[in-house]
Short mmCIF file of C-alpha atoms and ligand atoms in Angstrom, two decimals:
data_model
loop_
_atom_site.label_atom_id
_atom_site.label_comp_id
_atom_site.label_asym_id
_atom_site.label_seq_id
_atom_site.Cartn_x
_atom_site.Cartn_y
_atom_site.Cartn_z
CA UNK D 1 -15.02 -19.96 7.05
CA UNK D 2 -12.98 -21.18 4.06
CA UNK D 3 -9.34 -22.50 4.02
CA UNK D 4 -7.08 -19.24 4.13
CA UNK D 5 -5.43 -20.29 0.18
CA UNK D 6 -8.39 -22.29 -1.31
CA UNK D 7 -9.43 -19.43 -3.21
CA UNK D 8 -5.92 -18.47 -4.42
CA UNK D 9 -5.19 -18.73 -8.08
CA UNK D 10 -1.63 -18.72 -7.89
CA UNK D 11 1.22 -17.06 -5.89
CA UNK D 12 2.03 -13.13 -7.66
CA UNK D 13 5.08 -12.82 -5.23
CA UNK D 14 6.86 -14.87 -2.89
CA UNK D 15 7.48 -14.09 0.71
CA UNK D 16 11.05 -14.01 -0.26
CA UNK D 17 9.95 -11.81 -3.43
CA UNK D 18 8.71 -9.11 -0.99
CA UNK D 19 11.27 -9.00 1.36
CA UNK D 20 14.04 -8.42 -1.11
CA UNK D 21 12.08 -5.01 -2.35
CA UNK D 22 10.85 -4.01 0.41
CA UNK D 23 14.86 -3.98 1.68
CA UNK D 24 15.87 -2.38 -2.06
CA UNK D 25 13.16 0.27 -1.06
CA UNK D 26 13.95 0.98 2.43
CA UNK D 27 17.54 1.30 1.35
CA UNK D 28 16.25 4.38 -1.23
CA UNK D 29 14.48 6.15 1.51
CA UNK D 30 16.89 5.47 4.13
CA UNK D 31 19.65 7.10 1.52
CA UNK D 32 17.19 10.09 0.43
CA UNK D 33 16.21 10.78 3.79
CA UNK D 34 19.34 10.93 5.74
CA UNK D 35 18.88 15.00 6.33
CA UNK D 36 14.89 15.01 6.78
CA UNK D 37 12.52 14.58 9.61
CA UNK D 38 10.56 11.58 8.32
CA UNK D 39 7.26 10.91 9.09
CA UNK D 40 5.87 7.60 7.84
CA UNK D 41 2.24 7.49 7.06
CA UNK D 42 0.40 4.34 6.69
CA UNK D 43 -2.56 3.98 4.63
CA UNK D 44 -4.45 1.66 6.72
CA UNK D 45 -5.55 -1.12 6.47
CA UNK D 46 -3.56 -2.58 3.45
CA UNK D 47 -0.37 -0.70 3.70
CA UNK D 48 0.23 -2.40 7.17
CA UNK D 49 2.55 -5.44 6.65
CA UNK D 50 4.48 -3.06 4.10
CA UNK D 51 4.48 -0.69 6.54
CA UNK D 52 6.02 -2.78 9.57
CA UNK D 53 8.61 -4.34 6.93
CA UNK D 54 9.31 -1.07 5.39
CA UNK D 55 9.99 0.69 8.80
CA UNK D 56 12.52 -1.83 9.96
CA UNK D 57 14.40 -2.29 7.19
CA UNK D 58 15.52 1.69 7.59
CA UNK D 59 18.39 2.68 9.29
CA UNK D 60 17.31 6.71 9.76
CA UNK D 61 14.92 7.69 12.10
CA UNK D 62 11.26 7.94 11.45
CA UNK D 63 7.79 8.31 13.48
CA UNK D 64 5.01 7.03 12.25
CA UNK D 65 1.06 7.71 12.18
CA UNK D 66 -1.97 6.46 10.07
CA UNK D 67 -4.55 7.29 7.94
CA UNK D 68 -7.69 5.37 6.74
CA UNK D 69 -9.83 6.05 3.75
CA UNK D 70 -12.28 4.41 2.18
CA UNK D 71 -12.82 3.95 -1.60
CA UNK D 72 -13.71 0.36 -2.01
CA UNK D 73 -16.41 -0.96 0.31
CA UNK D 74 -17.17 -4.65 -0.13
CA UNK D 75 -16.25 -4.24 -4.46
CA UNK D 76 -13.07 -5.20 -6.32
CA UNK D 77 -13.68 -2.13 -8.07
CA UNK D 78 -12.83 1.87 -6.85
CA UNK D 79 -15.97 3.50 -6.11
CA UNK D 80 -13.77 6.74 -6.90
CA UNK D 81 -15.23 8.60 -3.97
CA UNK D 82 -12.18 8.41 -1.17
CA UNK D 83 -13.63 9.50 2.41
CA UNK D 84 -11.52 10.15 5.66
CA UNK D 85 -11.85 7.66 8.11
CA UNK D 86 -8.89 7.99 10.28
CA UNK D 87 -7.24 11.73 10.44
CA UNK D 88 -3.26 12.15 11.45
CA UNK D 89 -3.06 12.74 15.35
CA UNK D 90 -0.86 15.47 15.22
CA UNK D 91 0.49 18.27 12.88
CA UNK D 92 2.89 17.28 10.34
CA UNK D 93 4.03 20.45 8.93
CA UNK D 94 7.54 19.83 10.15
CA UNK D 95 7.78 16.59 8.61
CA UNK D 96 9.02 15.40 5.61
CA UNK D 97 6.08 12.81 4.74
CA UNK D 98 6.27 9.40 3.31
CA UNK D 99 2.52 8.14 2.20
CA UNK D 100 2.84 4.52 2.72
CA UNK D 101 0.33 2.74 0.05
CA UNK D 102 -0.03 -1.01 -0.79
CA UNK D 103 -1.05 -0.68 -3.84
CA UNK D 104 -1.66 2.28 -6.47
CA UNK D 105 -5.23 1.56 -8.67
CA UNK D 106 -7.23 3.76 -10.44
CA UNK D 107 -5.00 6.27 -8.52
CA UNK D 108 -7.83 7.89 -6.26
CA UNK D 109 -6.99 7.39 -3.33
CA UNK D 110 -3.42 8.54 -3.56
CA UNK D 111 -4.20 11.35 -5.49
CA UNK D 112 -6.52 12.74 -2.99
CA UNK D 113 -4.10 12.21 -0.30
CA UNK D 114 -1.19 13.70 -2.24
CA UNK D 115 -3.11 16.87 -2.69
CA UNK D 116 -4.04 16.69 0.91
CA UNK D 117 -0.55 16.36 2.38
CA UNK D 118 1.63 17.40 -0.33
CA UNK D 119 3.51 14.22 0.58
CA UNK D 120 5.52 11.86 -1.58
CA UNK D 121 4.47 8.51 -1.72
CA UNK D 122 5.98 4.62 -1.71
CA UNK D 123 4.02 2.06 -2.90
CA UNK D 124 4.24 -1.38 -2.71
CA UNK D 125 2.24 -2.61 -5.93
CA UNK D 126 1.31 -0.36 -9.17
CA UNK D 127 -1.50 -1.80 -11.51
CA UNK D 128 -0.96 1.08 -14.40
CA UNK D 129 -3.30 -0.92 -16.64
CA UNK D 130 -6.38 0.94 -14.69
CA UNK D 131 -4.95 4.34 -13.69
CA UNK D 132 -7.43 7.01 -14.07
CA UNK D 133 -6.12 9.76 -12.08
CA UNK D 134 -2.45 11.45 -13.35
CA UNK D 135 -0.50 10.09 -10.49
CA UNK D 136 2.92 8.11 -10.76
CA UNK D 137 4.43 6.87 -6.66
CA UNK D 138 8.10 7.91 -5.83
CA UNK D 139 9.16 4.69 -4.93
CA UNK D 140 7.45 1.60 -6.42
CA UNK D 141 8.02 -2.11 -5.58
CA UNK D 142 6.44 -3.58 -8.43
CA UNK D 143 4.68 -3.24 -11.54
CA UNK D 144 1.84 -5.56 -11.58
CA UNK D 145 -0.76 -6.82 -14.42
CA UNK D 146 -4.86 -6.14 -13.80
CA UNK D 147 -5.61 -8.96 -11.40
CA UNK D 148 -6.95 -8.76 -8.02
CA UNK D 149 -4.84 -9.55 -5.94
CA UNK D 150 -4.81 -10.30 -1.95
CA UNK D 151 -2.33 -11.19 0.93
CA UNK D 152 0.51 -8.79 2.62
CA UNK D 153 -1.80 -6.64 3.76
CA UNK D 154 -4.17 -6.98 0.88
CA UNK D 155 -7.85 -7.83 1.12
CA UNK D 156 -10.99 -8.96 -0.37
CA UNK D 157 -13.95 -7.67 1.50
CA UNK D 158 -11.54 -7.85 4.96
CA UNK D 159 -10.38 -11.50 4.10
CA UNK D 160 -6.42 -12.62 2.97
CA UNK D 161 -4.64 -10.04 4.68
CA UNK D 162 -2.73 -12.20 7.15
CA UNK D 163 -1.32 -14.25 3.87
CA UNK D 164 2.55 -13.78 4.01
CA UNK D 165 2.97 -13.88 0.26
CA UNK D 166 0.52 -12.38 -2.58
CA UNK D 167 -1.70 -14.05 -4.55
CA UNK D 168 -4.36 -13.96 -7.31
CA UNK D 169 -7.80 -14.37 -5.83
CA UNK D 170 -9.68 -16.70 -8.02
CA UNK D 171 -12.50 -15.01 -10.07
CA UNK D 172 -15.64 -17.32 -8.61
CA UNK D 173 -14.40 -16.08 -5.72
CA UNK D 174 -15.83 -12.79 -5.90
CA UNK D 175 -17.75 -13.10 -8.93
P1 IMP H 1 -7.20 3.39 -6.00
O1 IMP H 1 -7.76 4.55 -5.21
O2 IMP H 1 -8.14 2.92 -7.07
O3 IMP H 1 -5.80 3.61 -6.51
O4 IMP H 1 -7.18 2.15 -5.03
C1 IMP H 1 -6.33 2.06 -3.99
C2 IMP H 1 -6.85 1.08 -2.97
O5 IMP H 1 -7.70 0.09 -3.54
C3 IMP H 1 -5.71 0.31 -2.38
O6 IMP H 1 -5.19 0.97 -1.26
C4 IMP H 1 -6.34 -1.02 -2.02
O7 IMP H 1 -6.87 -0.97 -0.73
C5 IMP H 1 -7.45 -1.20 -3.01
N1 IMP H 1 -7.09 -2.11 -4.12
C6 IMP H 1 -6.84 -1.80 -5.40
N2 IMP H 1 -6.51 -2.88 -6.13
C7 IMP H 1 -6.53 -3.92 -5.27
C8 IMP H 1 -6.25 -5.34 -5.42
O8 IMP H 1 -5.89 -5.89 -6.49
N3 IMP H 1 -6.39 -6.06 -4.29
C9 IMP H 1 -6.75 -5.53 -3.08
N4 IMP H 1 -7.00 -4.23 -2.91
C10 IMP H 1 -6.90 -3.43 -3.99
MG1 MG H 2 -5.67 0.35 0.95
#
């Protein structure tokens, strides 16, 4: 198994980077939120770290539940077909949901889900460059350029998710 940062390029955003937005978020929701009966839902596996940072940064209540899809397989690209791995536990029609994403692509997945759930949707990272399905998120962290990219939650096929910052994966490494 190869060093844990060998393979990254350079650092996109600092641990310090993250935390700041994922507090400027929280602070949105918390504020929009104030009267609703939140229901976090966590697009697993990436959204996770976001997730567990976004959740504790609010000051309202909210319950929480995950989904999993899968778009990607072991590819940096969207396969485009999104496929429910995971279903909610429980009913959410009372809810006010919150569709917790890492990071919005092509816009597939999302899209799909929105549909699904008619729920609004944070996400951490937005690549607009390669958006092919007409979806903007609610609340976006930041705008980023069309690199892969990997850590905070982020993988490549399963690998760099327990980085604390994110980073560029370097091309040979998945060419
Ligand atoms: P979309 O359906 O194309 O918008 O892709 C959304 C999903 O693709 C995300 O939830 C990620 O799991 C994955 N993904 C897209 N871009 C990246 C990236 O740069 N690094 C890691 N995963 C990515
Ligand atoms: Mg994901």
């Amino acid at each position: 198994m190869a060093d844990l940062r060998e393979n990254i390029a350079r650092i996109l955003l600092t641990e310090e980077e993250l935390q700041a937005k994922v507090a400027e978020m929280a602070a949105l929701i918390s504020e929009d939120y104030k009267d609703k009966q939140l229901l976090l839902v966590g697009v697993l596996k990436g959204s996770m770290v976001f997730m567990a940072d976004l959740m504790r940064k609010l000051n309202i209540n909210a319950k929480i539940d995950f989904m999993s899809v899968s778009s990607y397989g072991s590819s940096t690209v969207s396969s485009g077909q999104v496929r429910i791995i995971l279903d909610l536990k429980r009913p959410v029609e009372n809810y006010d949901l919150l569709l917790v994403e890492d990071i919005l692509d092509s816009g597939a997945t999302l899209s799909y889900l929105k549909e699904l759930l008619l729920a609004r949707q944070p996400t951490l990272l937005d690549k607009p460059e390669r958006r092919k399905a007409n979806i903007a998120a609610d609340y976006r962290g930041f705008e980023i350029p069309d690199e892969f990219v990997v850590g905070y939650g982020l993988d490549y096929d399963e690998d760099y998710r327990n980085l604390p910052f994110i980073g560029v994966l370097r091309p040979e490494a998945y060419a």
